[in-house]
CSV table of C-alpha atoms and ligand atoms in Angstrom, one decimal:
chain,number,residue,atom,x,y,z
C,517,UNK,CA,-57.1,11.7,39.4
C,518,UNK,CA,-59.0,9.6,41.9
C,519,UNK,CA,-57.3,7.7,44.4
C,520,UNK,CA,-58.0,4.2,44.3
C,521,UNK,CA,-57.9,2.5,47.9
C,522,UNK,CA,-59.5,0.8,50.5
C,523,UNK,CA,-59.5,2.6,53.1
C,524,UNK,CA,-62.9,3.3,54.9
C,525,UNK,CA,-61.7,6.1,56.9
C,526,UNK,CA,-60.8,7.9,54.1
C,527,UNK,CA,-64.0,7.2,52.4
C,528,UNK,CA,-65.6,8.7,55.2
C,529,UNK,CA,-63.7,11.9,55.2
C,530,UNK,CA,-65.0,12.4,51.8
C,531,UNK,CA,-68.3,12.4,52.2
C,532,UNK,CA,-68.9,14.5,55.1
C,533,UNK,CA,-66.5,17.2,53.4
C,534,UNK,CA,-69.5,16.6,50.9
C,535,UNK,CA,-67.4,15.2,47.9
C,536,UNK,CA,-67.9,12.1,45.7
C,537,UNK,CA,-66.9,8.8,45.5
C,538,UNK,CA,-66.9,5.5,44.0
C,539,UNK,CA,-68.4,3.0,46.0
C,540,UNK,CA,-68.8,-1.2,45.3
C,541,UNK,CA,-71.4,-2.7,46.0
C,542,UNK,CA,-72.6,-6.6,45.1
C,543,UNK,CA,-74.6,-5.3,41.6
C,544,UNK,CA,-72.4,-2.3,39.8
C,545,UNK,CA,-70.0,0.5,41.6
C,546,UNK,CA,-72.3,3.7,42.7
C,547,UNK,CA,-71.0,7.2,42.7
C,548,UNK,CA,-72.1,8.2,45.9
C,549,UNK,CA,-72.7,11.8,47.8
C,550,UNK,CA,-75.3,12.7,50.8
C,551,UNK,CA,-78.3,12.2,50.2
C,552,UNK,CA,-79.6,14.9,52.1
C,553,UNK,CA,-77.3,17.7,50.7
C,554,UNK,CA,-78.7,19.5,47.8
C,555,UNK,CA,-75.4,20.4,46.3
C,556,UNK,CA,-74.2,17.7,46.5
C,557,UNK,CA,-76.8,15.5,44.7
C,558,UNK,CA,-76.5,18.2,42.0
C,559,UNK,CA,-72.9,17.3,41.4
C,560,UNK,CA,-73.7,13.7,41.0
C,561,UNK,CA,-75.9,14.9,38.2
C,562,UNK,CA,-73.4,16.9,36.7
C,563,UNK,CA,-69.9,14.4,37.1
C,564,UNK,CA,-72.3,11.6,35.5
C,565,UNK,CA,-73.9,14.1,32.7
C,566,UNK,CA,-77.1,12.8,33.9
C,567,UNK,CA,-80.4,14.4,32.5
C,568,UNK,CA,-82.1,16.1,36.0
C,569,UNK,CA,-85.2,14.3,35.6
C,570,UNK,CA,-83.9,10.9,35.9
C,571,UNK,CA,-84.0,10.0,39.6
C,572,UNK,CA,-81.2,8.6,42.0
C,573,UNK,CA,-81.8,5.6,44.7
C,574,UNK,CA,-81.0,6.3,48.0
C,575,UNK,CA,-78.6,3.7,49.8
C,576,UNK,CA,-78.9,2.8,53.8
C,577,UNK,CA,-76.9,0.7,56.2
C,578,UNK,CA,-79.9,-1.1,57.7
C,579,UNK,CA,-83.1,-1.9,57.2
C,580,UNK,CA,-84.9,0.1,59.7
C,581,UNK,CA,-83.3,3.3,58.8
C,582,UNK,CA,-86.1,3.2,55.8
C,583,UNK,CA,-88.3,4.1,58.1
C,584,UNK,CA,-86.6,7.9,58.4
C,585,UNK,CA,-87.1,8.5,54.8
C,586,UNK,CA,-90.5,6.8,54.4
C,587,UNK,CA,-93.8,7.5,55.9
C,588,UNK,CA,-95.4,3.7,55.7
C,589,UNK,CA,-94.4,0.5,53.6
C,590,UNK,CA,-96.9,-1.9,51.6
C,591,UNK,CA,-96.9,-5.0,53.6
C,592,UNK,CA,-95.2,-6.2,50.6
C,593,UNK,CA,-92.6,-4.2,50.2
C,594,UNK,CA,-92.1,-5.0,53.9
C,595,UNK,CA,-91.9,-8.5,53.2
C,596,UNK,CA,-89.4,-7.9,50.4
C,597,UNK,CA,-86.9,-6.1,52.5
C,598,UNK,CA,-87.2,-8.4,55.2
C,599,UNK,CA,-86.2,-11.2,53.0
C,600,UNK,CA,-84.4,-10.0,50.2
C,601,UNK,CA,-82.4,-6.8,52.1
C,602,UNK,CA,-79.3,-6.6,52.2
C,603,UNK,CA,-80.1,-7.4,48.5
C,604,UNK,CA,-80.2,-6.3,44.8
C,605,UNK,CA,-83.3,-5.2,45.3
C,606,UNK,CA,-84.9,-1.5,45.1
C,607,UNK,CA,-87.9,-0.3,46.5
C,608,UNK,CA,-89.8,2.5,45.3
C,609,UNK,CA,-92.0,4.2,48.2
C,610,UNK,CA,-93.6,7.3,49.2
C,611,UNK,CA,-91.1,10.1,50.5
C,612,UNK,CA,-91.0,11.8,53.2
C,613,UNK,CA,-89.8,15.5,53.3
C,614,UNK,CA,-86.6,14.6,54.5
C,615,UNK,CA,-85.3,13.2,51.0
C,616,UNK,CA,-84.1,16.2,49.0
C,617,UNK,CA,-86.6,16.6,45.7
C,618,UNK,CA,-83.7,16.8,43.2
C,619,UNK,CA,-82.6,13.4,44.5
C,620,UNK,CA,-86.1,12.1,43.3
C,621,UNK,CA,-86.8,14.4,40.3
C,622,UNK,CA,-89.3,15.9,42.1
C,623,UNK,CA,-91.6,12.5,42.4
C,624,UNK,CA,-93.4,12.2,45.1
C,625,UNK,CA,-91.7,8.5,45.6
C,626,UNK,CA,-88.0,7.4,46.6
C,627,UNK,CA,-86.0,4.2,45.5
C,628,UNK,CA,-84.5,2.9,48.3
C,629,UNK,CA,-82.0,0.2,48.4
C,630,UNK,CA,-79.6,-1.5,51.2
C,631,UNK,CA,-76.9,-2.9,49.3
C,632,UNK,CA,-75.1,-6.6,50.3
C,633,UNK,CA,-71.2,-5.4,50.3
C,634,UNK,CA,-69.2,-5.1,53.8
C,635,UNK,CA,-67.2,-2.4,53.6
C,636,UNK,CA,-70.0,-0.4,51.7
C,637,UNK,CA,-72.4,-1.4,54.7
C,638,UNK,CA,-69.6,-0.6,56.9
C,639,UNK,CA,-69.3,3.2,55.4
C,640,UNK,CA,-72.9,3.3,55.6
C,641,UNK,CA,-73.4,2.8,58.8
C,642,UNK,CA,-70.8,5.1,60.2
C,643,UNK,CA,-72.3,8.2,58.4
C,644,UNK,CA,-75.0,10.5,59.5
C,645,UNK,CA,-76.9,10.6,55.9
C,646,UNK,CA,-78.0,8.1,53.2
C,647,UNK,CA,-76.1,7.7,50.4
C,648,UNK,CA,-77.5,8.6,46.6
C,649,UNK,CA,-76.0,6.8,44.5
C,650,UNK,CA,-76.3,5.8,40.7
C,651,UNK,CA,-74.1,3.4,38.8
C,652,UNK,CA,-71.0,5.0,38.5
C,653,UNK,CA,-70.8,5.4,34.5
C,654,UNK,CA,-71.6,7.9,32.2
C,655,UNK,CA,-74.7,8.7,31.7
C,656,UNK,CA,-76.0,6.1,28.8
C,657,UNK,CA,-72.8,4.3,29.1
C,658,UNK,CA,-72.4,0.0,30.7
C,659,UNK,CA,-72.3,0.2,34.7
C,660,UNK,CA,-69.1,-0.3,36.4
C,661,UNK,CA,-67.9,-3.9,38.1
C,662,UNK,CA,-64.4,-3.1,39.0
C,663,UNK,CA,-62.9,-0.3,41.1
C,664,UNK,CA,-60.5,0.5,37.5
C,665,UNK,CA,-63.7,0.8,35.5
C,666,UNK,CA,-64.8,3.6,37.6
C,667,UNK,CA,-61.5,5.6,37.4
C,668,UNK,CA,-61.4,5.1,33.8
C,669,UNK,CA,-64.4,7.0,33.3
C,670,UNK,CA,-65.0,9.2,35.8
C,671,UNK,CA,-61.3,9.6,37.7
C,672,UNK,CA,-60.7,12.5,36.8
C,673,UNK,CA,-64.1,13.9,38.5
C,674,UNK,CA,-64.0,12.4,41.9
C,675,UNK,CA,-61.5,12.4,44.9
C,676,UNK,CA,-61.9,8.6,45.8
C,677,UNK,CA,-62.7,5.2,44.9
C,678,UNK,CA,-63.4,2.6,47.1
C,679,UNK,CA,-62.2,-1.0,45.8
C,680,UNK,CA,-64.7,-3.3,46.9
C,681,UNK,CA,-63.1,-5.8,44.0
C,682,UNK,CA,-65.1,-7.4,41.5
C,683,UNK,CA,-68.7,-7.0,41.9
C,684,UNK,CA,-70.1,-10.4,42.3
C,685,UNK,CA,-73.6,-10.1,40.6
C,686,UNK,CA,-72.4,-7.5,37.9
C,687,UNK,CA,-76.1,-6.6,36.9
C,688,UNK,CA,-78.0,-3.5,38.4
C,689,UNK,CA,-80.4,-4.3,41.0
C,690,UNK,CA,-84.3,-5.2,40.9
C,691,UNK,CA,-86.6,-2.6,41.3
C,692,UNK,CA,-89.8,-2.6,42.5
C,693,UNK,CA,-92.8,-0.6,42.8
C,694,UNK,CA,-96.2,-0.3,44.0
C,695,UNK,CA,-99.5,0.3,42.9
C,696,UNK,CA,-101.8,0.1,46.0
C,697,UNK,CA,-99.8,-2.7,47.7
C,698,UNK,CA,-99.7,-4.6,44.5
C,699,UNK,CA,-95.8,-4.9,43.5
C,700,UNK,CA,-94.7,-4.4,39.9
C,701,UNK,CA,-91.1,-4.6,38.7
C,702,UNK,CA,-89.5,-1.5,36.5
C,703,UNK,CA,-86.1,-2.9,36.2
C,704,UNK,CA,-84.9,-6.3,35.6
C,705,UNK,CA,-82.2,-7.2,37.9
C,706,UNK,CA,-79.9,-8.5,40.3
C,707,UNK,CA,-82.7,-10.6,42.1
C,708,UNK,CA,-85.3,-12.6,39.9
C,709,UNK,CA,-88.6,-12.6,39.2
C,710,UNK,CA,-89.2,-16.3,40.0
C,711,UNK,CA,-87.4,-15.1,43.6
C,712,UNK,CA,-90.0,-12.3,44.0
C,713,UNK,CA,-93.1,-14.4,42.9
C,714,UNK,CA,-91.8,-17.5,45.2
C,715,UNK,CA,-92.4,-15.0,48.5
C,716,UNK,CA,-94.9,-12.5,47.3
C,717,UNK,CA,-96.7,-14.1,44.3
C,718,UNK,CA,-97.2,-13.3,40.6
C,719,UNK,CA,-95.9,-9.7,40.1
C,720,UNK,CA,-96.5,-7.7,36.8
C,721,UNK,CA,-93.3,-6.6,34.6
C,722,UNK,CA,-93.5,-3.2,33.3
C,723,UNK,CA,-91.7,-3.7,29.8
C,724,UNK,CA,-89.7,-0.7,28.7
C,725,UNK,CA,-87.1,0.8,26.4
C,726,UNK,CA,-84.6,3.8,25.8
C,727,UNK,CA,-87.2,5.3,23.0
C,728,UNK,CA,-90.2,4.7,25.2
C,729,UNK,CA,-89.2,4.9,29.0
C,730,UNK,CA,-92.1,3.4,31.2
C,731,UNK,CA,-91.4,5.8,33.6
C,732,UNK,CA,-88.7,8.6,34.0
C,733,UNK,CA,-84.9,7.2,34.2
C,734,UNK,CA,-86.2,4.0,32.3
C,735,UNK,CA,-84.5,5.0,29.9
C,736,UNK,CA,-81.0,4.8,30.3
C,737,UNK,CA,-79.4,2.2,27.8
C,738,UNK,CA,-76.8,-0.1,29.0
C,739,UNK,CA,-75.3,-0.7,25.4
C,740,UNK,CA,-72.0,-1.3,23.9
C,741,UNK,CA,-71.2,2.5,23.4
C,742,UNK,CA,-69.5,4.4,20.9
C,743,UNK,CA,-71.0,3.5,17.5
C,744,UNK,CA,-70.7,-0.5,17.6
C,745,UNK,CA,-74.2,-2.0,17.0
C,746,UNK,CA,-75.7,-4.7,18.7
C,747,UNK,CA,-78.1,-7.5,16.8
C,748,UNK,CA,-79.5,-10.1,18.6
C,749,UNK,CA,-79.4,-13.8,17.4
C,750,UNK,CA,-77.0,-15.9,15.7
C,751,UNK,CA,-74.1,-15.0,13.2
C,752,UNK,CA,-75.9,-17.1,10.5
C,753,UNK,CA,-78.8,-14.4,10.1
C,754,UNK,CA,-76.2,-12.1,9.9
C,755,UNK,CA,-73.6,-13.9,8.0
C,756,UNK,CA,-74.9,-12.4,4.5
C,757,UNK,CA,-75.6,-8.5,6.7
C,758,UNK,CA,-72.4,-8.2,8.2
C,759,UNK,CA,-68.4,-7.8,7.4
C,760,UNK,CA,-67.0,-10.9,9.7
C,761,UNK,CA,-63.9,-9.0,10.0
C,762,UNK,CA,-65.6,-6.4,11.7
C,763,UNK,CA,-67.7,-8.5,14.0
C,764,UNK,CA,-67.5,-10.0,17.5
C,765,UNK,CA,-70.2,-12.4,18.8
C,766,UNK,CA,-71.5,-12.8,22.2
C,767,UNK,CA,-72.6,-16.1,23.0
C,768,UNK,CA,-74.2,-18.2,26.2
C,769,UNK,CA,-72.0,-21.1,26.8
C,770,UNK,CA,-70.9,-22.1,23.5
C,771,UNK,CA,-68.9,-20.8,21.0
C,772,UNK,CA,-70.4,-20.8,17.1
C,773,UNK,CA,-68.0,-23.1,15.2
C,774,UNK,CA,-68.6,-21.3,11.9
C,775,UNK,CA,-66.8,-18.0,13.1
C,776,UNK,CA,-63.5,-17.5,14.5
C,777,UNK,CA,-62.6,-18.6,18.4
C,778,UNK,CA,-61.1,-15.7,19.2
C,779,UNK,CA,-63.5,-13.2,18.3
C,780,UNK,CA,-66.2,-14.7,20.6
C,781,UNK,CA,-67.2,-14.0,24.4
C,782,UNK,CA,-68.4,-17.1,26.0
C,783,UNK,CA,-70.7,-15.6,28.9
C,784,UNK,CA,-70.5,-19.1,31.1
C,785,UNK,CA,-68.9,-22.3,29.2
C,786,UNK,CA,-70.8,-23.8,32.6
C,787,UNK,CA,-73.9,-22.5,31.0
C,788,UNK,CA,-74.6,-20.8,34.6
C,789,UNK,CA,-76.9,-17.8,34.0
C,790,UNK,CA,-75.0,-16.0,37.4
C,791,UNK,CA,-72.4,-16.3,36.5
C,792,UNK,CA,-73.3,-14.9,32.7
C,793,UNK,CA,-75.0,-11.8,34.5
C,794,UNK,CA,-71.1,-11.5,36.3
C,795,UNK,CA,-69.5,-11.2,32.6
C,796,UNK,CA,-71.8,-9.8,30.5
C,797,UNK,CA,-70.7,-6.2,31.1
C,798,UNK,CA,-66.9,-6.4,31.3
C,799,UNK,CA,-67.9,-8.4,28.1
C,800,UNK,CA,-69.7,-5.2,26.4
C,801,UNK,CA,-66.4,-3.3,27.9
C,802,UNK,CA,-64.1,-6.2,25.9
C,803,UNK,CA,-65.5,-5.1,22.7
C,804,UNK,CA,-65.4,-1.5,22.8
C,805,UNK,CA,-62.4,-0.9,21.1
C,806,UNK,CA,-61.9,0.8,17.6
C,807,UNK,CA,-62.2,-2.6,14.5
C,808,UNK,CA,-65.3,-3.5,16.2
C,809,UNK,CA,-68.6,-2.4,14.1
C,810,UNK,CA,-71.0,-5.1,15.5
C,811,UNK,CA,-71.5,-7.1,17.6
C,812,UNK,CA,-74.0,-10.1,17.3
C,813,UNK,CA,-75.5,-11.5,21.0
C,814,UNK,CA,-77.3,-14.4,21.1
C,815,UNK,CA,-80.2,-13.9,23.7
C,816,UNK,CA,-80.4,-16.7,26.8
C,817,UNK,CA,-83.0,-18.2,28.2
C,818,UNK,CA,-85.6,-15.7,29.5
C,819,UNK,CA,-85.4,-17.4,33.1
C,820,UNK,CA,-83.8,-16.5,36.2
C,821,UNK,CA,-80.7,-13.8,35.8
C,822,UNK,CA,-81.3,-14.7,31.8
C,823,UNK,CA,-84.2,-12.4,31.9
C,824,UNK,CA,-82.4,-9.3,33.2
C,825,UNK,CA,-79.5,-10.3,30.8
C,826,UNK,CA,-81.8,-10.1,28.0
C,827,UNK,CA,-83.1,-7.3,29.2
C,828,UNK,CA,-80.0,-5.2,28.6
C,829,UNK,CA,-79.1,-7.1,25.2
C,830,UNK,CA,-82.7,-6.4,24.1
C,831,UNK,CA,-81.8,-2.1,25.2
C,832,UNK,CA,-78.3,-2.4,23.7
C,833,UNK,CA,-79.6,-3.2,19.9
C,834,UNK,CA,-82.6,-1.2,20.1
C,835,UNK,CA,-80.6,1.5,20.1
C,836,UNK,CA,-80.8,3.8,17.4
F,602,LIG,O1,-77.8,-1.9,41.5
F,602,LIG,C1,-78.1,-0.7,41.5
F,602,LIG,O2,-79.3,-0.4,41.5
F,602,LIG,C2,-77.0,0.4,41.3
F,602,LIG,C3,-76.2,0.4,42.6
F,602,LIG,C4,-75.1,1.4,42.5
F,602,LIG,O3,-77.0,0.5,43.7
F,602,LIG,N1,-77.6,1.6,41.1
F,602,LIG,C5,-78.2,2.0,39.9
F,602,LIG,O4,-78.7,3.3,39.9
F,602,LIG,O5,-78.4,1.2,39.0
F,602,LIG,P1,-79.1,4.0,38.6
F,602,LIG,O6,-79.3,5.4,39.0
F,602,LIG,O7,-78.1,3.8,37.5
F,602,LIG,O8,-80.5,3.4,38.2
F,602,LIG,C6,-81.6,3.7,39.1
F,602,LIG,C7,-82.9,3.7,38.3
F,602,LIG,C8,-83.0,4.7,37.3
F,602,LIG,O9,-83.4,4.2,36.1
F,602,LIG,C9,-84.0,5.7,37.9
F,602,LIG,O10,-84.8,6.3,37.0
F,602,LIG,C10,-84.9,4.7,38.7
F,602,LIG,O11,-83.9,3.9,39.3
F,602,LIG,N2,-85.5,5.4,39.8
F,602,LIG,C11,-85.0,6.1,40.9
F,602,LIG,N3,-85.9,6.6,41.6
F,602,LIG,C12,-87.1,6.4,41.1
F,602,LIG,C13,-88.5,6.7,41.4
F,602,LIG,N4,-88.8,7.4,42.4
F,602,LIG,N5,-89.4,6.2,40.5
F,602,LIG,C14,-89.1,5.5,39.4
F,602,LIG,N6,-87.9,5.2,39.1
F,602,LIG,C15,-86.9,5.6,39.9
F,603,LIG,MG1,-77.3,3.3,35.7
């Protein structure tokens, strides 16, 4: 079973003996191994049951060190990490030969993040290698926000678990792409689009789902697992669908008075879409227990964070 701790040091030790472990950082916890050691990338595959074609992003400690990994930056994806890194944002660049293919699926391009959390920054920067790293869950399954949510899943795989505490944006970061030195978002996330088109102007929004990925790895679901179902909307389109007794509700800032209290997530009674992206995953967690069948989310408004939330409510009941 993983030890749960925060020591660095010990952190540290693991990785250069080339094991795993659970790292925070300010979106979702990564499972983490060098970047630049074949066999070890390979067992991140395998501990997460992650299809091989789906490919990893590559932490760093700073933001020159991209520059080791990377033969030459759009000017706007220069501009992004200037302003936005450490950040939840991702960049997808050209590789250079250094960045093992199996970490990248064999695409010619690497995502590449550097991720706002002091001790992970800290770890980063005192090792020799980058750090690949996806959200530590299984594959298909929510991302992790707490330290325990990692050791319930994948404990008994990994030596170590750095606990970072709760992550404070709880949604996966933004990533970005390129085409020419045009940017264009695959992945809803951590920093907003209105954020992005404020520095760098109107960026396109590559729309995809589990059943039709845009791209390869677009299609990992973040949906309530086992075999609960997710509709969007209100209980009253539902009301005449669904056994109350058997249904929870997810809901923006307000609970629906026509169904009972205690059976409801509030996401933020402030009606704060931050702090909604911060719940809406230990939420999904909440109401993965055996009773629950459904479970009706109302979608929020498709600005800010409320467009990544929706996002991964909208991936959650497309599910088949
Ligand atoms: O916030 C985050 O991004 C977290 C933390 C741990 O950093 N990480 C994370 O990783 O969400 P993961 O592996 O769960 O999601 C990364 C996504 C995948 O959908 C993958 O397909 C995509 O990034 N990706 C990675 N490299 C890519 C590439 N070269 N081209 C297109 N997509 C890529
Ligand atoms: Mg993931």
């Amino acid at each position: 079973m993983a030890i749960i701790g925060s020591d660095i040091k010990e952190a540290i030790r693991f990785l250069m003996d080339g094991n795993l472990v659970g790292i925070p950082t300010e979106t979702v916890y990564g499972l983490a191994g060098n970047a630049l050691d074949d066999e070890v990338v390979l067992r991140i595959f395998e501990v997460k049951k992650r299809p091989a074609f789906d490919p990893l992003i590559v932490h760093i400690g700073t933001r020159k060190a991209l520059f080791e990994f990377v033969p030459g930056i759009p000017q706007k994806a220069e501009k992004l990490a200037a302003r936005f890194w450490p950040g939840p944002l991702t960049l997808i660049l050209q590789k250079n030969r250094i960045i093992p293919d199996v970490v990248t699926s064999g695409l010619p391009t690497v995502a590449v993040r550097m991720p706002d959390h002091p001790m992970t920054l800290e770890l980063l920067n005192s090792l020799s290698f980058p750090l690949a790293a996806p959200s530590a869950n299984p594959f298909g399954y929510v991302s992790p926000t707490t330290a325990q949510h990692v050791a319930e899943q994948l404990g008994d795989r990994i030596p170590y678990i750095l606990d970072g505490g709760d992550c404070d944006i709880g949604i996966e970061s933004t990533i970005i792409g390129f085409e020419g030195d045009e940017p264009v978002i695959h992945r809803l996330g951590g920093k907003s689009v209105e954020e992005i088109e404020d520095l760098v102007g109107k960026v396109k929004v590559i729309r995809s789902s589990s059943s039709r990925p845009s791209g390869p790895g677009m299609m990992e679901s973040h949906y309530a697992p086992g075999n609960k179902k997710v509709f969007l909307g209100h209980w009253e389109q539902y009301r005449s669908l669904l056994d109350p007794a058997r249904t929870v509700l997810i809901r923006y800032h307000t609970p629906d008075p026509d169904f009972p209290r205690d059976r409801q997530a509030i996401l933020s009674d402030k009606a704060d879409l931050r702090e909604a992206a911060k719940n809406l995953f230990t939420t999904l967690r909440r109401f993965d227990v055996p009773g629950i069948s459904y479970i009706v989310a109302e979608l929020l408004p498709e600005e800010g964070f409320g467009r990544a939330i929706n996002d991964r409510l909208r991936r959650a009941a497309s599910k088949d």
